[in-house]
CSV table of C-alpha atoms in Angstrom, one decimal:
chain,number,residue,atom,x,y,z
A,1,UNK,CA,0.3,-17.6,-21.1
A,2,UNK,CA,-1.9,-14.2,-21.2
A,3,UNK,CA,-5.1,-14.7,-19.1
A,4,UNK,CA,-7.7,-12.3,-17.9
A,5,UNK,CA,-7.3,-11.0,-14.4
A,6,UNK,CA,-11.4,-10.4,-13.9
A,7,UNK,CA,-12.2,-14.0,-14.6
A,8,UNK,CA,-8.9,-15.4,-13.1
A,9,UNK,CA,-9.5,-17.4,-9.6
A,10,UNK,CA,-6.7,-15.9,-7.6
A,11,UNK,CA,-7.5,-18.1,-4.5
A,12,UNK,CA,-4.4,-20.5,-4.9
A,13,UNK,CA,-1.9,-17.4,-5.0
A,14,UNK,CA,-3.9,-15.7,-2.0
A,15,UNK,CA,-3.5,-19.0,-0.1
A,16,UNK,CA,0.2,-19.7,-1.0
A,17,UNK,CA,0.7,-15.8,0.1
A,18,UNK,CA,-1.0,-16.4,3.1
A,19,UNK,CA,1.0,-19.6,3.9
A,20,UNK,CA,4.3,-17.8,3.3
A,21,UNK,CA,6.1,-15.3,5.6
A,22,UNK,CA,5.4,-12.4,3.5
A,23,UNK,CA,2.0,-12.2,4.1
A,24,UNK,CA,1.9,-8.5,6.0
A,25,UNK,CA,1.7,-6.4,2.8
A,26,UNK,CA,-1.9,-4.8,1.6
A,27,UNK,CA,0.3,-4.3,-1.9
A,28,UNK,CA,0.3,-8.1,-2.3
A,29,UNK,CA,-3.9,-7.9,-2.9
A,30,UNK,CA,-3.9,-8.8,-6.9
A,31,UNK,CA,-6.8,-6.5,-7.4
A,32,UNK,CA,-4.7,-3.6,-6.3
A,33,UNK,CA,-2.6,-3.3,-9.5
A,34,UNK,CA,-5.5,-3.2,-11.8
A,35,UNK,CA,-7.9,-0.9,-9.8
A,36,UNK,CA,-5.0,1.9,-9.6
A,37,UNK,CA,-4.2,1.1,-13.6
A,38,UNK,CA,-8.2,1.8,-14.3
A,39,UNK,CA,-8.5,5.0,-11.8
A,40,UNK,CA,-5.2,6.5,-13.0
A,41,UNK,CA,-5.3,5.4,-16.7
A,42,UNK,CA,-2.3,3.5,-16.6
A,43,UNK,CA,-1.5,-0.1,-18.5
A,44,UNK,CA,-0.9,-3.2,-16.2
A,45,UNK,CA,1.5,-5.8,-16.6
A,46,UNK,CA,1.0,-8.5,-14.1
A,47,UNK,CA,2.9,-11.9,-13.7
A,48,UNK,CA,2.4,-15.0,-11.8
A,49,UNK,CA,5.0,-17.3,-11.6
A,50,UNK,CA,4.4,-20.9,-11.1
A,51,UNK,CA,6.1,-24.3,-10.9
A,52,UNK,CA,4.0,-27.3,-11.3
A,53,UNK,CA,1.0,-25.3,-11.2
A,54,UNK,CA,1.8,-24.1,-7.5
A,55,UNK,CA,2.3,-20.0,-7.4
A,56,UNK,CA,5.9,-19.1,-6.2
A,57,UNK,CA,5.9,-15.5,-7.3
A,58,UNK,CA,3.7,-12.2,-7.9
A,59,UNK,CA,4.9,-9.4,-9.6
A,60,UNK,CA,2.7,-6.4,-10.9
A,61,UNK,CA,3.7,-3.0,-12.3
A,62,UNK,CA,2.0,0.1,-13.9
A,63,UNK,CA,3.3,2.2,-16.8
A,64,UNK,CA,2.9,5.8,-16.4
A,65,UNK,CA,4.3,6.9,-20.1
A,66,UNK,CA,7.7,7.0,-19.6
A,67,UNK,CA,8.6,4.4,-16.4
A,68,UNK,CA,7.5,1.2,-14.6
A,69,UNK,CA,6.3,1.4,-10.9
A,70,UNK,CA,4.8,-1.0,-8.5
A,71,UNK,CA,2.7,0.0,-7.0
A,72,UNK,CA,2.0,3.3,-7.0
A,73,UNK,CA,0.3,5.6,-3.7
A,74,UNK,CA,0.6,2.3,-2.1
A,75,UNK,CA,3.5,1.9,1.0
A,76,UNK,CA,4.7,-1.3,-0.7
A,77,UNK,CA,5.1,-2.8,-3.8
A,78,UNK,CA,3.1,-5.6,-5.6
A,79,UNK,CA,6.1,-8.3,-5.3
A,80,UNK,CA,5.9,-11.6,-3.8
A,81,UNK,CA,8.2,-14.6,-3.8
A,82,UNK,CA,7.9,-17.6,-1.6
A,83,UNK,CA,11.8,-18.6,-1.6
A,84,UNK,CA,11.2,-21.6,0.5
A,85,UNK,CA,8.9,-23.0,-1.9
A,86,UNK,CA,10.5,-21.8,-5.1
A,87,UNK,CA,13.7,-23.4,-4.3
A,88,UNK,CA,12.3,-26.6,-3.0
A,89,UNK,CA,10.3,-27.4,-6.0
A,90,UNK,CA,13.0,-26.6,-8.3
A,91,UNK,CA,15.8,-28.4,-6.3
A,92,UNK,CA,17.6,-25.3,-5.8
A,93,UNK,CA,18.0,-25.9,-2.1
A,94,UNK,CA,20.4,-28.4,-3.1
A,95,UNK,CA,22.4,-26.0,-5.4
A,96,UNK,CA,22.6,-22.4,-6.0
A,97,UNK,CA,19.6,-21.0,-3.6
A,98,UNK,CA,17.5,-18.1,-4.9
A,99,UNK,CA,16.6,-15.4,-2.7
A,100,UNK,CA,14.3,-12.5,-3.4
A,101,UNK,CA,16.6,-10.1,-4.9
A,102,UNK,CA,18.0,-12.7,-7.2
A,103,UNK,CA,14.5,-13.9,-8.2
A,104,UNK,CA,13.7,-10.4,-9.1
A,105,UNK,CA,16.9,-9.7,-11.3
A,106,UNK,CA,17.0,-12.9,-12.9
A,107,UNK,CA,13.1,-13.9,-13.7
A,108,UNK,CA,11.3,-10.2,-13.7
A,109,UNK,CA,14.1,-8.0,-14.9
A,110,UNK,CA,15.5,-9.9,-17.5
A,111,UNK,CA,11.8,-10.9,-18.9
A,112,UNK,CA,10.7,-9.4,-22.0
A,113,UNK,CA,7.6,-7.9,-20.3
A,114,UNK,CA,9.0,-4.7,-19.3
A,115,UNK,CA,11.0,-3.7,-22.5
A,116,UNK,CA,8.4,-1.1,-23.6
A,117,UNK,CA,5.1,0.6,-22.3
A,118,UNK,CA,1.9,-1.9,-23.1
A,119,UNK,CA,-1.0,-0.6,-25.0
A,120,UNK,CA,-3.4,-2.6,-22.5
A,121,UNK,CA,-3.5,-4.4,-19.6
A,122,UNK,CA,-1.1,-7.7,-19.4
A,123,UNK,CA,-2.1,-10.4,-17.1
A,124,UNK,CA,0.9,-13.2,-18.0
A,125,UNK,CA,1.1,-16.7,-16.2
A,126,UNK,CA,4.6,-18.2,-16.2
A,127,UNK,CA,5.2,-21.8,-15.8
A,128,UNK,CA,8.7,-22.3,-14.7
A,129,UNK,CA,10.4,-25.6,-16.1
A,130,UNK,CA,12.3,-26.7,-12.9
A,131,UNK,CA,14.6,-29.0,-15.0
A,132,UNK,CA,15.7,-25.8,-17.1
A,133,UNK,CA,14.6,-22.7,-15.4
A,134,UNK,CA,16.4,-20.4,-18.0
A,135,UNK,CA,14.7,-21.6,-20.7
A,136,UNK,CA,11.2,-20.8,-19.2
A,137,UNK,CA,11.9,-17.2,-19.9
A,138,UNK,CA,11.9,-14.7,-23.2
A,139,UNK,CA,15.4,-12.9,-22.2
A,140,UNK,CA,15.2,-9.3,-23.0
A,141,UNK,CA,16.4,-7.2,-20.4
A,142,UNK,CA,14.4,-4.2,-19.3
A,143,UNK,CA,15.1,-0.8,-20.8
A,144,UNK,CA,13.0,1.6,-19.2
A,145,UNK,CA,13.0,2.6,-15.2
A,146,UNK,CA,11.6,0.0,-13.1
A,147,UNK,CA,10.8,1.1,-9.3
A,148,UNK,CA,9.2,-0.4,-6.7
A,149,UNK,CA,8.7,0.1,-2.7
A,150,UNK,CA,9.7,-3.2,-0.7
A,151,UNK,CA,10.7,-4.2,2.8
A,152,UNK,CA,13.5,-6.2,0.9
A,153,UNK,CA,16.8,-4.4,-0.8
A,154,UNK,CA,16.2,-5.7,-4.2
A,155,UNK,CA,18.6,-2.8,-6.2
A,156,UNK,CA,22.3,-1.2,-5.8
A,157,UNK,CA,19.8,2.3,-6.3
A,158,UNK,CA,17.3,2.4,-3.3
A,159,UNK,CA,16.3,5.1,-0.6
A,160,UNK,CA,15.4,4.2,3.0
A,161,UNK,CA,13.9,7.1,4.6
A,162,UNK,CA,10.5,5.7,4.9
A,163,UNK,CA,9.2,3.5,7.4
A,164,UNK,CA,6.0,1.5,8.0
A,165,UNK,CA,4.8,1.2,11.5
A,166,UNK,CA,2.5,-1.3,12.7
A,167,UNK,CA,0.8,-3.0,15.6
A,168,UNK,CA,0.8,-6.7,16.4
A,169,UNK,CA,-2.9,-7.3,17.9
A,170,UNK,CA,-4.1,-9.2,20.8
A,171,UNK,CA,-7.2,-11.1,20.7
A,172,UNK,CA,-9.4,-8.8,22.3
A,173,UNK,CA,-10.1,-5.2,22.4
A,174,UNK,CA,-9.9,-5.3,26.2
A,175,UNK,CA,-6.2,-6.8,25.8
A,176,UNK,CA,-5.2,-4.4,23.6
A,177,UNK,CA,-6.4,-1.5,25.0
A,178,UNK,CA,-4.6,-2.8,28.3
A,179,UNK,CA,-0.9,-2.8,26.9
A,180,UNK,CA,-1.4,1.0,25.4
A,181,UNK,CA,0.5,3.6,27.4
A,182,UNK,CA,-1.3,5.7,30.1
A,183,UNK,CA,-1.1,8.7,27.9
A,184,UNK,CA,-2.7,6.9,24.8
A,185,UNK,CA,-5.5,5.4,26.9
A,186,UNK,CA,-5.9,8.9,28.3
A,187,UNK,CA,-6.4,10.6,25.1
A,188,UNK,CA,-8.7,8.0,23.7
A,189,UNK,CA,-11.1,8.4,26.8
A,190,UNK,CA,-11.0,12.2,26.4
A,191,UNK,CA,-12.1,11.9,22.9
A,192,UNK,CA,-15.1,10.0,23.9
A,193,UNK,CA,-15.8,12.6,26.7
A,194,UNK,CA,-15.6,15.4,24.2
A,195,UNK,CA,-18.5,14.0,22.5
A,196,UNK,CA,-16.9,13.0,19.6
A,197,UNK,CA,-19.3,10.1,17.5
A,198,UNK,CA,-18.0,7.6,14.7
A,199,UNK,CA,-19.7,6.2,11.6
A,200,UNK,CA,-18.5,3.3,9.7
A,201,UNK,CA,-19.7,2.4,6.1
A,202,UNK,CA,-18.4,2.1,2.8
A,203,UNK,CA,-19.0,4.5,-0.4
A,204,UNK,CA,-22.1,6.2,1.0
A,205,UNK,CA,-19.6,7.8,2.9
A,206,UNK,CA,-17.4,9.3,0.5
A,207,UNK,CA,-19.0,12.8,0.4
A,208,UNK,CA,-18.2,13.1,4.0
A,209,UNK,CA,-14.8,11.7,3.6
A,210,UNK,CA,-13.5,13.0,0.8
A,211,UNK,CA,-13.9,16.9,1.6
A,212,UNK,CA,-12.1,16.6,5.0
A,213,UNK,CA,-9.3,14.4,3.2
A,214,UNK,CA,-8.6,17.1,0.9
A,215,UNK,CA,-8.9,20.1,3.1
A,216,UNK,CA,-6.5,18.4,5.0
A,217,UNK,CA,-4.2,17.8,2.3
A,218,UNK,CA,-4.3,21.5,1.6
A,219,UNK,CA,-3.3,22.2,5.3
A,220,UNK,CA,-0.1,20.3,4.4
A,221,UNK,CA,0.6,21.9,1.4
A,222,UNK,CA,0.1,19.0,-0.8
A,223,UNK,CA,-2.0,17.6,-3.5
A,224,UNK,CA,-4.3,14.8,-3.0
A,225,UNK,CA,-5.9,12.2,-4.8
A,226,UNK,CA,-8.8,12.7,-6.9
A,227,UNK,CA,-12.2,11.4,-5.8
A,228,UNK,CA,-12.8,9.1,-8.6
A,229,UNK,CA,-9.5,7.3,-7.3
A,230,UNK,CA,-11.5,6.3,-4.0
A,231,UNK,CA,-14.7,5.9,-5.7
A,232,UNK,CA,-13.0,3.2,-8.1
A,233,UNK,CA,-11.3,1.6,-4.7
A,234,UNK,CA,-14.7,1.2,-2.9
A,235,UNK,CA,-16.7,-0.2,-5.6
A,236,UNK,CA,-14.1,-2.9,-6.7
A,237,UNK,CA,-12.0,-3.8,-4.1
A,238,UNK,CA,-12.0,-7.5,-3.5
A,239,UNK,CA,-10.0,-10.2,-1.4
A,240,UNK,CA,-10.5,-8.1,1.6
A,241,UNK,CA,-12.7,-5.3,3.3
A,242,UNK,CA,-12.7,-1.9,2.7
A,243,UNK,CA,-14.4,0.5,5.3
A,244,UNK,CA,-15.1,4.1,5.7
A,245,UNK,CA,-15.0,5.8,8.9
A,246,UNK,CA,-16.2,9.3,9.6
A,247,UNK,CA,-15.6,11.2,13.1
A,248,UNK,CA,-18.2,14.0,14.0
A,249,UNK,CA,-18.2,16.5,16.4
A,250,UNK,CA,-21.9,18.4,17.2
A,251,UNK,CA,-22.7,16.6,13.7
A,252,UNK,CA,-20.0,18.3,11.7
A,253,UNK,CA,-17.2,16.0,10.1
A,254,UNK,CA,-13.8,16.5,11.6
A,255,UNK,CA,-11.8,13.6,10.9
A,256,UNK,CA,-12.0,10.5,8.4
A,257,UNK,CA,-9.9,7.2,7.5
A,258,UNK,CA,-10.0,4.6,5.5
A,259,UNK,CA,-9.3,1.1,6.7
A,260,UNK,CA,-8.5,-1.9,4.2
A,261,UNK,CA,-8.0,-5.6,4.9
A,262,UNK,CA,-6.4,-8.4,3.0
A,263,UNK,CA,-6.2,-11.8,4.7
A,264,UNK,CA,-5.3,-11.1,8.7
A,265,UNK,CA,-3.6,-7.8,7.9
A,266,UNK,CA,-5.2,-4.9,8.1
A,267,UNK,CA,-3.8,-1.4,7.2
A,268,UNK,CA,-4.8,2.6,7.1
A,269,UNK,CA,-3.6,3.8,4.0
A,270,UNK,CA,-5.3,7.2,4.2
A,271,UNK,CA,-6.3,9.8,7.1
A,272,UNK,CA,-7.2,12.8,7.7
A,273,UNK,CA,-8.1,15.3,10.8
A,274,UNK,CA,-8.8,19.1,10.7
A,275,UNK,CA,-6.0,20.9,12.5
A,276,UNK,CA,-8.6,23.2,14.5
A,277,UNK,CA,-10.1,20.3,15.9
A,278,UNK,CA,-7.0,18.1,17.3
A,279,UNK,CA,-7.3,19.2,20.5
A,280,UNK,CA,-10.2,16.9,20.9
A,281,UNK,CA,-8.1,14.0,20.3
A,282,UNK,CA,-10.1,12.7,17.2
A,283,UNK,CA,-7.3,11.1,15.7
A,284,UNK,CA,-6.7,8.9,18.7
A,285,UNK,CA,-10.5,7.6,18.8
A,286,UNK,CA,-10.6,6.8,14.6
A,287,UNK,CA,-7.2,5.1,15.1
A,288,UNK,CA,-8.6,3.0,18.1
A,289,UNK,CA,-11.9,2.4,16.1
A,290,UNK,CA,-9.8,1.1,13.5
A,291,UNK,CA,-7.9,-1.2,15.6
A,292,UNK,CA,-10.8,-2.5,17.3
A,293,UNK,CA,-12.6,-3.2,13.9
A,294,UNK,CA,-9.3,-5.1,12.7
A,295,UNK,CA,-9.5,-7.1,15.7
A,296,UNK,CA,-13.1,-8.3,15.2
A,297,UNK,CA,-12.5,-9.2,11.5
A,298,UNK,CA,-9.6,-11.8,12.9
A,299,UNK,CA,-6.7,-9.6,11.9
A,300,UNK,CA,-3.4,-10.1,13.5
A,301,UNK,CA,-1.5,-7.0,12.3
A,302,UNK,CA,-2.7,-3.3,12.0
A,303,UNK,CA,-0.8,-0.9,10.2
A,304,UNK,CA,-0.9,2.8,10.7
A,305,UNK,CA,0.7,3.1,7.3
A,306,UNK,CA,4.1,4.7,6.1
A,307,UNK,CA,5.6,8.2,7.3
A,308,UNK,CA,9.3,9.8,7.1
A,309,UNK,CA,11.6,8.2,9.8
A,310,UNK,CA,11.7,10.3,12.7
A,311,UNK,CA,9.0,12.9,11.2
A,312,UNK,CA,6.5,14.4,13.6
A,313,UNK,CA,3.9,11.7,12.1
A,314,UNK,CA,6.4,8.8,12.7
A,315,UNK,CA,7.0,9.9,16.3
A,316,UNK,CA,2.9,9.7,16.8
A,317,UNK,CA,2.5,6.3,15.8
A,318,UNK,CA,5.3,5.3,17.9
A,319,UNK,CA,3.5,6.4,20.9
A,320,UNK,CA,1.0,3.3,20.2
A,321,UNK,CA,4.2,0.6,20.6
A,322,UNK,CA,4.6,0.0,16.9
A,323,UNK,CA,7.2,-2.0,15.2
A,324,UNK,CA,9.0,-0.1,12.6
A,325,UNK,CA,9.9,-1.8,9.1
A,326,UNK,CA,12.2,0.3,6.6
A,327,UNK,CA,10.8,0.9,3.2
A,328,UNK,CA,13.6,0.7,0.4
A,329,UNK,CA,12.4,2.4,-2.8
A,330,UNK,CA,14.5,0.0,-5.3
A,331,UNK,CA,15.2,1.3,-8.7
A,332,UNK,CA,16.9,-0.2,-11.7
A,333,UNK,CA,18.3,3.6,-12.5
A,334,UNK,CA,19.5,6.1,-10.0
A,335,UNK,CA,16.7,7.3,-7.7
A,336,UNK,CA,16.4,10.8,-5.5
A,337,UNK,CA,13.8,12.0,-3.2
A,338,UNK,CA,12.4,14.8,-5.7
A,339,UNK,CA,10.0,15.7,-3.2
A,340,UNK,CA,12.2,16.8,-0.4
A,341,UNK,CA,14.1,19.4,-2.8
A,342,UNK,CA,10.5,21.2,-3.3
A,343,UNK,CA,9.6,21.7,0.6
A,344,UNK,CA,9.4,25.4,-0.5
A,345,UNK,CA,6.2,24.6,-2.7
A,346,UNK,CA,4.5,23.5,0.5
A,347,UNK,CA,3.8,27.1,1.7
A,348,UNK,CA,3.2,28.3,-1.7
A,349,UNK,CA,0.2,25.6,-2.0
A,350,UNK,CA,-1.0,26.3,1.2
A,351,UNK,CA,-1.7,30.1,0.3
A,352,UNK,CA,-3.2,29.5,-3.0
A,353,UNK,CA,-7.3,28.6,-3.5
A,354,UNK,CA,-7.5,25.0,-2.5
A,355,UNK,CA,-10.2,24.8,-5.5
A,356,UNK,CA,-7.3,26.1,-7.9
A,357,UNK,CA,-5.0,23.2,-6.6
A,358,UNK,CA,-7.5,20.3,-6.4
A,359,UNK,CA,-7.8,20.9,-10.3
A,360,UNK,CA,-4.2,19.7,-10.8
A,361,UNK,CA,-4.8,16.8,-8.2
A,362,UNK,CA,-4.8,13.9,-11.1
A,363,UNK,CA,-2.0,15.5,-12.9
A,364,UNK,CA,0.1,15.4,-9.9
A,365,UNK,CA,-1.0,12.0,-9.0
A,366,UNK,CA,0.5,10.8,-12.3
A,367,UNK,CA,3.7,11.9,-11.7
A,368,UNK,CA,4.4,12.1,-7.8
A,369,UNK,CA,3.7,8.9,-5.7
């Protein structure tokens, strides 16, 4: 049954996600596929599966003109499945138990939803008949690539070189600070003594955030997301909070970050500090401020976002006492890490004018995510 995502009450779905064991995932926020699609000009197909009007699964993917992806530019896909609730409501707990991969293959890949790219957004509610599950779906196997990141293996074709690094939070900032290593505590205190000041706000700080973010991206020899993407995200993000953090030294912006929450989960998806100011330990103060903000918001988990396993960024995050989860890039067709084979481009990009490279941001963001 098609529905309108703008007017739909997602509270039952969010409550179900919160009650399940698969809730530590910013990408499960149902507003994100539609915001991302709007920002990139991609149509979205979102599926809400219910049994007896009770949510049991949610999946959303975006179509870029040649393939489906769930969810571009985030560290995880928009796929939630309450295994226990589904099997209990359908009676499968006493018969053939359905796990997350089996549900993905049977109910998502074999549905009619992904046979071709839609002309506009689709939000479809599927009411599963517990007495005859196979008749609940129009069966047409997807004939285009469907790819998604997940903490679970969902396909034979997969990559597993990325990890999400997260921190289980204490109930107070003081308790949290005390469990950091002496090295992390020293660097946070040093950043304060160095005179770094922090400001937290919303879209009014985008003009401070974006130039530093984009300059850092150029330092890394890469392409960034367009400013319009962040503007739309800051304006339309719901079912959680979103904050911009700005770090200044003698009035100059030298670092920035975005902190997003969904339920009791907090994540830092985008972060940047200018290399020549790293000796001031600005990154430590920014993360510490976001961790404190997450604790004050009642969050139980803070994610530093994803990185390549054993990279310098990954080792930096491990200093904080993080736990790592492997992120699997699952695909219905053979998949490869396209960017790893093009590392030579980084040095070329760094030596070209940033303004020129920035004109390609939207095009690159629509093809590499």
